[in-house]
Amino acid sequence: MDFLNKAYSYNFEGITNEVYQFRFISIGIQEITKIVSISPINKNLNWYSVGFGNLENYEDGITVNDLAEINNNDYDEVLATVFMCILHFFISNPDHTILFFGNTLHKHRLYKQKISSNIIILKQYLEISGGKTEEQIKLIEKKQTITRKGKEHERTIREKDLTSLSKSVEIKSIEKYNAAKTSDYQFVLFKLKKDL
């Protein structure tokens, strides 16, 4: 089955403060509302960053939790939906670039694996590059208590500390995406293919 055909139906919620927002429901053991945000990070270069997570309601408001442990083990469907939102974004922004990376080491590795295993399909629509920054991105270790099968477990999350980067991030290298070199990539870039 084509990777992108696994995508859930999604709604384009609109643009607020130049941030494009999409919403979809992850279906499985439970229904989980997910939000995809595509935000400007460098307007001069037309670079945008994509982020996504669970929509959670709290007494003091609503938040999007991109470190949520609650999921339906539907990684392919969720990532396919995120890619469909990216393609939707490119309809009105064909000359823009999307910066894509996981906010934890585990997620970053998972996303690169999914890109690599679906590269033929994704390359039909996207120009894909991988890159490194001059500065090393520091990691913050955080303890998190999660509940699985009724038992509490403590885990350590290695989250990327983007505040450790200077205001103007210097790019060390960008190259055509090579599945054999993904461990070197600190980020992935997507552009819409010119011949679509």
mmCIF file of N, CA, C and O in Angstrom, residues 36-122:
data_model
loop_
_atom_site.group_PDB
_atom_site.id
_atom_site.type_symbol
_atom_site.label_atom_id
_atom_site.label_comp_id
_atom_site.label_asym_id
_atom_site.label_seq_id
_atom_site.Cartn_x
_atom_site.Cartn_y
_atom_site.Cartn_z
ATOM 1 N N VAL A 36 -1.100 19.655 13.509
ATOM 2 C CA VAL A 36 0.120 19.876 12.736
ATOM 3 C C VAL A 36 0.240 21.381 12.533
ATOM 4 O O VAL A 36 -0.710 22.018 12.064
ATOM 5 N N SER A 37 1.382 21.943 12.899
ATOM 6 C CA SER A 37 1.634 23.383 12.716
ATOM 7 C C SER A 37 2.834 23.564 11.802
ATOM 8 O O SER A 37 3.853 22.898 11.976
ATOM 9 N N ILE A 38 2.698 24.466 10.852
ATOM 10 C CA ILE A 38 3.805 24.812 9.969
ATOM 11 C C ILE A 38 4.073 26.297 10.174
ATOM 12 O O ILE A 38 3.239 27.136 9.841
ATOM 13 N N SER A 39 5.244 26.586 10.768
ATOM 14 C CA SER A 39 5.556 27.933 11.260
ATOM 15 C C SER A 39 6.777 28.515 10.562
ATOM 16 O O SER A 39 7.745 27.796 10.306
ATOM 17 N N PRO A 40 6.774 29.842 10.320
ATOM 18 C CA PRO A 40 7.957 30.462 9.706
ATOM 19 C C PRO A 40 9.140 30.478 10.664
ATOM 20 O O PRO A 40 8.978 30.746 11.850
ATOM 21 N N ILE A 41 10.336 30.157 10.142
ATOM 22 C CA ILE A 41 11.542 30.267 10.958
ATOM 23 C C ILE A 41 12.562 31.202 10.331
ATOM 24 O O ILE A 41 13.430 31.716 11.014
ATOM 25 N N ASN A 42 12.448 31.422 9.022
ATOM 26 C CA ASN A 42 13.308 32.391 8.345
ATOM 27 C C ASN A 42 12.542 32.910 7.136
ATOM 28 O O ASN A 42 12.519 32.271 6.084
ATOM 29 N N LYS A 43 11.897 34.064 7.313
ATOM 30 C CA LYS A 43 11.048 34.602 6.248
ATOM 31 C C LYS A 43 11.852 35.016 5.022
ATOM 32 O O LYS A 43 11.357 34.942 3.903
ATOM 33 N N ASN A 44 13.098 35.468 5.227
ATOM 34 C CA ASN A 44 13.925 35.877 4.083
ATOM 35 C C ASN A 44 14.193 34.709 3.142
ATOM 36 O O ASN A 44 14.278 34.882 1.932
ATOM 37 N N LEU A 45 14.358 33.518 3.705
ATOM 38 C CA LEU A 45 14.612 32.324 2.899
ATOM 39 C C LEU A 45 13.340 31.530 2.599
ATOM 40 O O LEU A 45 13.383 30.525 1.897
ATOM 41 N N ASN A 46 12.202 31.974 3.149
ATOM 42 C CA ASN A 46 10.939 31.234 3.035
ATOM 43 C C ASN A 46 11.049 29.832 3.637
ATOM 44 O O ASN A 46 10.544 28.859 3.085
ATOM 45 N N TRP A 47 11.727 29.737 4.786
ATOM 46 C CA TRP A 47 11.869 28.468 5.490
ATOM 47 C C TRP A 47 10.805 28.379 6.579
ATOM 48 O O TRP A 47 10.607 29.325 7.350
ATOM 49 N N TYR A 48 10.154 27.229 6.628
ATOM 50 C CA TYR A 48 9.141 26.950 7.640
ATOM 51 C C TYR A 48 9.500 25.653 8.349
ATOM 52 O O TYR A 48 10.148 24.781 7.771
ATOM 53 N N SER A 49 9.073 25.525 9.591
ATOM 54 C CA SER A 49 9.301 24.318 10.374
ATOM 55 C C SER A 49 7.960 23.637 10.610
ATOM 56 O O SER A 49 6.938 24.306 10.805
ATOM 57 N N VAL A 50 7.965 22.320 10.594
ATOM 58 C CA VAL A 50 6.740 21.571 10.864
ATOM 59 C C VAL A 50 6.845 20.922 12.246
ATOM 60 O O VAL A 50 7.898 20.426 12.638
ATOM 61 N N GLY A 51 5.766 21.007 12.994
ATOM 62 C CA GLY A 51 5.678 20.371 14.301
ATOM 63 C C GLY A 51 4.307 19.742 14.449
ATOM 64 O O GLY A 51 3.346 20.186 13.820
ATOM 65 N N PHE A 52 4.221 18.697 15.265
ATOM 66 C CA PHE A 52 2.913 18.079 15.477
ATOM 67 C C PHE A 52 2.891 17.377 16.820
ATOM 68 O O PHE A 52 3.926 17.023 17.381
ATOM 69 N N GLY A 53 1.668 17.223 17.348
ATOM 70 C CA GLY A 53 1.509 16.576 18.645
ATOM 71 C C GLY A 53 0.051 16.402 18.990
ATOM 72 O O GLY A 53 -0.843 16.743 18.200
ATOM 73 N N ASN A 54 -0.188 15.871 20.181
ATOM 74 C CA ASN A 54 -1.549 15.625 20.661
ATOM 75 C C ASN A 54 -2.153 16.906 21.210
ATOM 76 O O ASN A 54 -1.495 17.644 21.944
ATOM 77 N N LEU A 55 -3.407 17.147 20.889
ATOM 78 C CA LEU A 55 -4.150 18.261 21.465
ATOM 79 C C LEU A 55 -4.649 17.817 22.831
ATOM 80 O O LEU A 55 -5.336 16.801 22.948
ATOM 81 N N GLU A 56 -4.259 18.566 23.877
ATOM 82 C CA GLU A 56 -4.622 18.181 25.241
ATOM 83 C C GLU A 56 -5.311 19.344 25.941
ATOM 84 O O GLU A 56 -4.893 20.494 25.820
ATOM 85 N N ASN A 57 -6.373 19.014 26.672
ATOM 86 C CA ASN A 57 -7.130 20.012 27.430
ATOM 87 C C ASN A 57 -6.719 19.964 28.891
ATOM 88 O O ASN A 57 -6.663 18.891 29.496
ATOM 89 N N TYR A 58 -6.416 21.126 29.433
ATOM 90 C CA TYR A 58 -6.091 21.260 30.848
ATOM 91 C C TYR A 58 -6.961 22.366 31.432
ATOM 92 O O TYR A 58 -7.570 23.144 30.698
ATOM 93 N N GLU A 59 -6.993 22.438 32.754
ATOM 94 C CA GLU A 59 -7.796 23.467 33.408
ATOM 95 C C GLU A 59 -7.395 24.868 32.963
ATOM 96 O O GLU A 59 -8.230 25.745 32.822
ATOM 97 N N ASP A 60 -6.085 25.074 32.755
ATOM 98 C CA ASP A 60 -5.609 26.411 32.397
ATOM 99 C C ASP A 60 -5.533 26.633 30.887
ATOM 100 O O ASP A 60 -5.014 27.637 30.431
ATOM 101 N N GLY A 61 -6.045 25.706 30.098
ATOM 102 C CA GLY A 61 -6.079 25.934 28.657
ATOM 103 C C GLY A 61 -5.796 24.683 27.845
ATOM 104 O O GLY A 61 -5.722 23.575 28.370
ATOM 105 N N ILE A 62 -5.633 24.906 26.571
ATOM 106 C CA ILE A 62 -5.385 23.830 25.611
ATOM 107 C C ILE A 62 -3.941 23.925 25.159
ATOM 108 O O ILE A 62 -3.416 25.013 24.944
ATOM 109 N N THR A 63 -3.280 22.778 24.987
ATOM 110 C CA THR A 63 -1.897 22.768 24.538
ATOM 111 C C THR A 63 -1.703 21.647 23.520
ATOM 112 O O THR A 63 -2.469 20.692 23.482
ATOM 113 N N VAL A 64 -0.661 21.791 22.711
ATOM 114 C CA VAL A 64 -0.258 20.718 21.802
ATOM 115 C C VAL A 64 0.991 20.095 22.406
ATOM 116 O O VAL A 64 2.010 20.758 22.568
ATOM 117 N N ASN A 65 0.898 18.822 22.765
ATOM 118 C CA ASN A 65 1.982 18.118 23.430
ATOM 119 C C ASN A 65 2.736 17.264 22.417
ATOM 120 O O ASN A 65 2.251 16.217 21.995
ATOM 121 N N ASP A 66 3.936 17.712 22.042
ATOM 122 C CA ASP A 66 4.723 16.944 21.076
ATOM 123 C C ASP A 66 5.616 15.908 21.749
ATOM 124 O O ASP A 66 6.383 15.223 21.085
ATOM 125 N N LEU A 67 5.489 15.773 23.057
ATOM 126 C CA LEU A 67 6.202 14.713 23.788
ATOM 127 C C LEU A 67 5.228 13.693 24.371
ATOM 128 O O LEU A 67 5.608 12.881 25.209
ATOM 129 N N ALA A 68 3.995 13.724 23.922
ATOM 130 C CA ALA A 68 2.965 12.848 24.484
ATOM 131 C C ALA A 68 3.319 11.382 24.303
ATOM 132 O O ALA A 68 3.803 10.968 23.251
ATOM 133 N N GLU A 69 3.081 10.615 25.321
ATOM 134 C CA GLU A 69 3.306 9.167 25.276
ATOM 135 C C GLU A 69 2.072 8.451 24.734
ATOM 136 O O GLU A 69 2.152 7.357 24.201
ATOM 137 N N ILE A 70 0.917 9.084 24.857
ATOM 138 C CA ILE A 70 -0.334 8.458 24.438
ATOM 139 C C ILE A 70 -0.393 8.445 22.907
ATOM 140 O O ILE A 70 -0.299 9.480 22.255
ATOM 141 N N ASN A 71 -0.526 7.240 22.365
ATOM 142 C CA ASN A 71 -0.675 7.114 20.916
ATOM 143 C C ASN A 71 -1.364 5.796 20.610
ATOM 144 O O ASN A 71 -1.608 4.984 21.488
ATOM 145 N N ASN A 72 -1.678 5.603 19.350
ATOM 146 C CA ASN A 72 -2.356 4.385 18.909
ATOM 147 C C ASN A 72 -1.424 3.451 18.145
ATOM 148 O O ASN A 72 -1.901 2.593 17.409
ATOM 149 N N ASN A 73 -0.106 3.646 18.285
ATOM 150 C CA ASN A 73 0.876 2.869 17.524
ATOM 151 C C ASN A 73 0.587 2.909 16.024
ATOM 152 O O ASN A 73 0.714 1.909 15.327
ATOM 153 N N ASP A 74 0.186 4.077 15.570
ATOM 154 C CA ASP A 74 -0.147 4.282 14.156
ATOM 155 C C ASP A 74 0.831 5.269 13.524
ATOM 156 O O ASP A 74 0.447 6.212 12.858
ATOM 157 N N TYR A 75 2.128 5.019 13.728
ATOM 158 C CA TYR A 75 3.167 5.941 13.275
ATOM 159 C C TYR A 75 3.083 6.205 11.776
ATOM 160 O O TYR A 75 3.224 7.341 11.334
ATOM 161 N N ASP A 76 2.874 5.151 10.980
ATOM 162 C CA ASP A 76 2.796 5.340 9.530
ATOM 163 C C ASP A 76 1.640 6.256 9.156
ATOM 164 O O ASP A 76 1.794 7.169 8.341
ATOM 165 N N GLU A 77 0.481 6.017 9.746
ATOM 166 C CA GLU A 77 -0.689 6.830 9.427
ATOM 167 C C GLU A 77 -0.485 8.284 9.846
ATOM 168 O O GLU A 77 -0.824 9.208 9.114
ATOM 169 N N VAL A 78 0.080 8.472 11.043
ATOM 170 C CA VAL A 78 0.313 9.838 11.530
ATOM 171 C C VAL A 78 1.323 10.558 10.641
ATOM 172 O O VAL A 78 1.089 11.687 10.199
ATOM 173 N N LEU A 79 2.448 9.910 10.338
ATOM 174 C CA LEU A 79 3.458 10.566 9.503
ATOM 175 C C LEU A 79 2.957 10.788 8.074
ATOM 176 O O LEU A 79 3.256 11.821 7.462
ATOM 177 N N ALA A 80 2.193 9.845 7.538
ATOM 178 C CA ALA A 80 1.610 10.046 6.211
ATOM 179 C C ALA A 80 0.695 11.273 6.215
ATOM 180 O O ALA A 80 0.699 12.068 5.272
ATOM 181 N N THR A 81 -0.057 11.453 7.297
ATOM 182 C CA THR A 81 -0.944 12.619 7.409
ATOM 183 C C THR A 81 -0.127 13.902 7.506
ATOM 184 O O THR A 81 -0.471 14.914 6.880
ATOM 185 N N VAL A 82 0.957 13.879 8.257
ATOM 186 C CA VAL A 82 1.830 15.051 8.346
ATOM 187 C C VAL A 82 2.367 15.399 6.954
ATOM 188 O O VAL A 82 2.378 16.571 6.553
ATOM 189 N N PHE A 83 2.773 14.393 6.184
ATOM 190 C CA PHE A 83 3.267 14.661 4.825
ATOM 191 C C PHE A 83 2.163 15.196 3.921
ATOM 192 O O PHE A 83 2.420 16.055 3.077
ATOM 193 N N MET A 84 0.941 14.738 4.098
ATOM 194 C CA MET A 84 -0.171 15.289 3.310
ATOM 195 C C MET A 84 -0.405 16.759 3.678
ATOM 196 O O MET A 84 -0.692 17.578 2.809
ATOM 197 N N CYS A 85 -0.251 17.100 4.962
ATOM 198 C CA CYS A 85 -0.377 18.502 5.387
ATOM 199 C C CYS A 85 0.737 19.344 4.776
ATOM 200 O O CYS A 85 0.505 20.483 4.347
ATOM 201 N N ILE A 86 1.945 18.790 4.706
ATOM 202 C CA ILE A 86 3.065 19.495 4.065
ATOM 203 C C ILE A 86 2.760 19.739 2.594
ATOM 204 O O ILE A 86 2.952 20.851 2.079
ATOM 205 N N LEU A 87 2.247 18.724 1.895
ATOM 206 C CA LEU A 87 1.890 18.896 0.480
ATOM 207 C C LEU A 87 0.785 19.929 0.319
ATOM 208 O O LEU A 87 0.801 20.734 -0.617
ATOM 209 N N HIS A 88 -0.177 19.934 1.240
ATOM 210 C CA HIS A 88 -1.244 20.943 1.230
ATOM 211 C C HIS A 88 -0.634 22.350 1.367
ATOM 212 O O HIS A 88 -1.016 23.273 0.643
ATOM 213 N N PHE A 89 0.301 22.496 2.289
ATOM 214 C CA PHE A 89 0.987 23.773 2.493
ATOM 215 C C PHE A 89 1.662 24.237 1.198
ATOM 216 O O PHE A 89 1.608 25.406 0.834
ATOM 217 N N PHE A 90 2.293 23.302 0.494
ATOM 218 C CA PHE A 90 3.008 23.646 -0.733
ATOM 219 C C PHE A 90 2.078 24.097 -1.861
ATOM 220 O O PHE A 90 2.526 24.764 -2.794
ATOM 221 N N ILE A 91 0.806 23.772 -1.796
ATOM 222 C CA ILE A 91 -0.132 24.215 -2.844
ATOM 223 C C ILE A 91 -0.126 25.735 -2.943
ATOM 224 O O ILE A 91 -0.068 26.302 -4.030
ATOM 225 N N SER A 92 -0.168 26.405 -1.791
ATOM 226 C CA SER A 92 -0.175 27.873 -1.805
ATOM 227 C C SER A 92 1.210 28.478 -1.585
ATOM 228 O O SER A 92 1.364 29.691 -1.660
ATOM 229 N N ASN A 93 2.210 27.638 -1.328
ATOM 230 C CA ASN A 93 3.567 28.122 -1.066
ATOM 231 C C ASN A 93 4.593 27.263 -1.814
ATOM 232 O O ASN A 93 5.470 26.649 -1.190
ATOM 233 N N PRO A 94 4.524 27.211 -3.140
ATOM 234 C CA PRO A 94 5.376 26.272 -3.889
ATOM 235 C C PRO A 94 6.870 26.584 -3.836
ATOM 236 O O PRO A 94 7.677 25.692 -4.111
ATOM 237 N N ASP A 95 7.244 27.790 -3.483
ATOM 238 C CA ASP A 95 8.663 28.155 -3.444
ATOM 239 C C ASP A 95 9.246 28.136 -2.035
ATOM 240 O O ASP A 95 10.370 28.578 -1.827
ATOM 241 N N HIS A 96 8.497 27.633 -1.077
ATOM 242 C CA HIS A 96 8.956 27.592 0.304
ATOM 243 C C HIS A 96 9.685 26.277 0.587
ATOM 244 O O HIS A 96 9.625 25.333 -0.191
ATOM 245 N N THR A 97 10.369 26.255 1.727
ATOM 246 C CA THR A 97 11.115 25.081 2.166
ATOM 247 C C THR A 97 10.634 24.684 3.557
ATOM 248 O O THR A 97 10.416 25.552 4.407
ATOM 249 N N ILE A 98 10.454 23.394 3.769
ATOM 250 C CA ILE A 98 10.051 22.875 5.081
ATOM 251 C C ILE A 98 11.256 22.246 5.759
ATOM 252 O O ILE A 98 11.942 21.395 5.185
ATOM 253 N N LEU A 99 11.516 22.661 6.996
ATOM 254 C CA LEU A 99 12.554 22.079 7.846
ATOM 255 C C LEU A 99 11.872 21.042 8.734
ATOM 256 O O LEU A 99 10.857 21.334 9.370
ATOM 257 N N PHE A 100 12.426 19.830 8.774
ATOM 258 C CA PHE A 100 11.777 18.723 9.460
ATOM 259 C C PHE A 100 12.800 17.990 10.326
ATOM 260 O O PHE A 100 13.870 17.630 9.837
ATOM 261 N N PHE A 101 12.493 17.824 11.597
ATOM 262 C CA PHE A 101 13.342 17.032 12.482
ATOM 263 C C PHE A 101 12.527 16.648 13.706
ATOM 264 O O PHE A 101 11.519 17.278 14.013
ATOM 265 N N GLY A 102 12.967 15.609 14.380
ATOM 266 C CA GLY A 102 12.316 15.194 15.611
ATOM 267 C C GLY A 102 12.857 15.987 16.780
ATOM 268 O O GLY A 102 14.038 16.315 16.819
ATOM 269 N N ASN A 103 12.003 16.264 17.754
ATOM 270 C CA ASN A 103 12.443 17.037 18.917
ATOM 271 C C ASN A 103 13.140 16.165 19.962
ATOM 272 O O ASN A 103 13.680 16.667 20.922
ATOM 273 N N THR A 104 13.135 14.847 19.764
ATOM 274 C CA THR A 104 13.909 13.947 20.602
ATOM 275 C C THR A 104 14.757 13.071 19.677
ATOM 276 O O THR A 104 14.456 12.928 18.493
ATOM 277 N N LEU A 105 15.815 12.483 20.241
ATOM 278 C CA LEU A 105 16.665 11.609 19.424
ATOM 279 C C LEU A 105 15.867 10.440 18.868
ATOM 280 O O LEU A 105 16.014 10.064 17.709
ATOM 281 N N HIS A 106 15.015 9.845 19.696
ATOM 282 C CA HIS A 106 14.215 8.707 19.259
ATOM 283 C C HIS A 106 13.313 9.086 18.086
ATOM 284 O O HIS A 106 13.257 8.379 17.074
ATOM 285 N N LYS A 107 12.593 10.203 18.216
ATOM 286 C CA LYS A 107 11.683 10.623 17.145
ATOM 287 C C LYS A 107 12.456 10.993 15.885
ATOM 288 O O LYS A 107 12.049 10.654 14.776
ATOM 289 N N HIS A 108 13.573 11.679 16.045
ATOM 290 C CA HIS A 108 14.361 12.082 14.879
ATOM 291 C C HIS A 108 14.823 10.849 14.097
ATOM 292 O O HIS A 108 14.720 10.799 12.877
ATOM 293 N N ARG A 109 15.285 9.851 14.809
ATOM 294 C CA ARG A 109 15.731 8.607 14.169
ATOM 295 C C ARG A 109 14.544 7.905 13.491
ATOM 296 O O ARG A 109 14.649 7.441 12.355
ATOM 297 N N LEU A 110 13.396 7.842 14.173
ATOM 298 C CA LEU A 110 12.204 7.218 13.608
ATOM 299 C C LEU A 110 11.769 7.933 12.325
ATOM 300 O O LEU A 110 11.474 7.286 11.313
ATOM 301 N N TYR A 111 11.746 9.268 12.353
ATOM 302 C CA TYR A 111 11.300 10.020 11.169
ATOM 303 C C TYR A 111 12.227 9.778 9.989
ATOM 304 O O TYR A 111 11.779 9.599 8.854
ATOM 305 N N LYS A 112 13.535 9.764 10.247
ATOM 306 C CA LYS A 112 14.480 9.512 9.147
ATOM 307 C C LYS A 112 14.314 8.088 8.606
ATOM 308 O O LYS A 112 14.415 7.880 7.394
ATOM 309 N N GLN A 113 14.029 7.134 9.472
ATOM 310 C CA GLN A 113 13.780 5.758 9.009
ATOM 311 C C GLN A 113 12.548 5.712 8.112
ATOM 312 O O GLN A 113 12.553 5.057 7.067
ATOM 313 N N LYS A 114 11.488 6.419 8.510
ATOM 314 C CA LYS A 114 10.248 6.429 7.726
ATOM 315 C C LYS A 114 10.459 7.149 6.393
ATOM 316 O O LYS A 114 9.933 6.718 5.364
ATOM 317 N N ILE A 115 11.228 8.235 6.407
ATOM 318 C CA ILE A 115 11.537 8.920 5.150
ATOM 319 C C ILE A 115 12.321 7.982 4.241
ATOM 320 O O ILE A 115 11.989 7.819 3.057
ATOM 321 N N SER A 116 13.342 7.330 4.783
ATOM 322 C CA SER A 116 14.183 6.429 3.987
ATOM 323 C C SER A 116 13.381 5.266 3.412
ATOM 324 O O SER A 116 13.547 4.913 2.241
ATOM 325 N N SER A 117 12.499 4.679 4.216
ATOM 326 C CA SER A 117 11.748 3.521 3.733
ATOM 327 C C SER A 117 10.642 3.901 2.745
ATOM 328 O O SER A 117 10.123 3.035 2.044
ATOM 329 N N ASN A 118 10.312 5.187 2.664
ATOM 330 C CA ASN A 118 9.274 5.652 1.735
ATOM 331 C C ASN A 118 9.821 6.672 0.744
ATOM 332 O O ASN A 118 9.064 7.445 0.154
ATOM 333 N N ILE A 119 11.128 6.655 0.557
ATOM 334 C CA ILE A 119 11.788 7.686 -0.248
ATOM 335 C C ILE A 119 11.290 7.714 -1.699
ATOM 336 O O ILE A 119 11.126 8.787 -2.280
ATOM 337 N N ILE A 120 11.026 6.570 -2.289
ATOM 338 C CA ILE A 120 10.583 6.531 -3.691
ATOM 339 C C ILE A 120 9.252 7.250 -3.855
ATOM 340 O O ILE A 120 9.071 8.050 -4.780
ATOM 341 N N ILE A 121 8.330 7.002 -2.931
ATOM 342 C CA ILE A 121 7.020 7.659 -2.995
ATOM 343 C C ILE A 121 7.149 9.156 -2.726
ATOM 344 O O ILE A 121 6.602 9.984 -3.444
ATOM 345 N N LEU A 122 7.911 9.525 -1.682
ATOM 346 C CA LEU A 122 8.045 10.931 -1.315
ATOM 347 C C LEU A 122 8.746 11.737 -2.403
ATOM 348 O O LEU A 122 8.395 12.889 -2.651
#
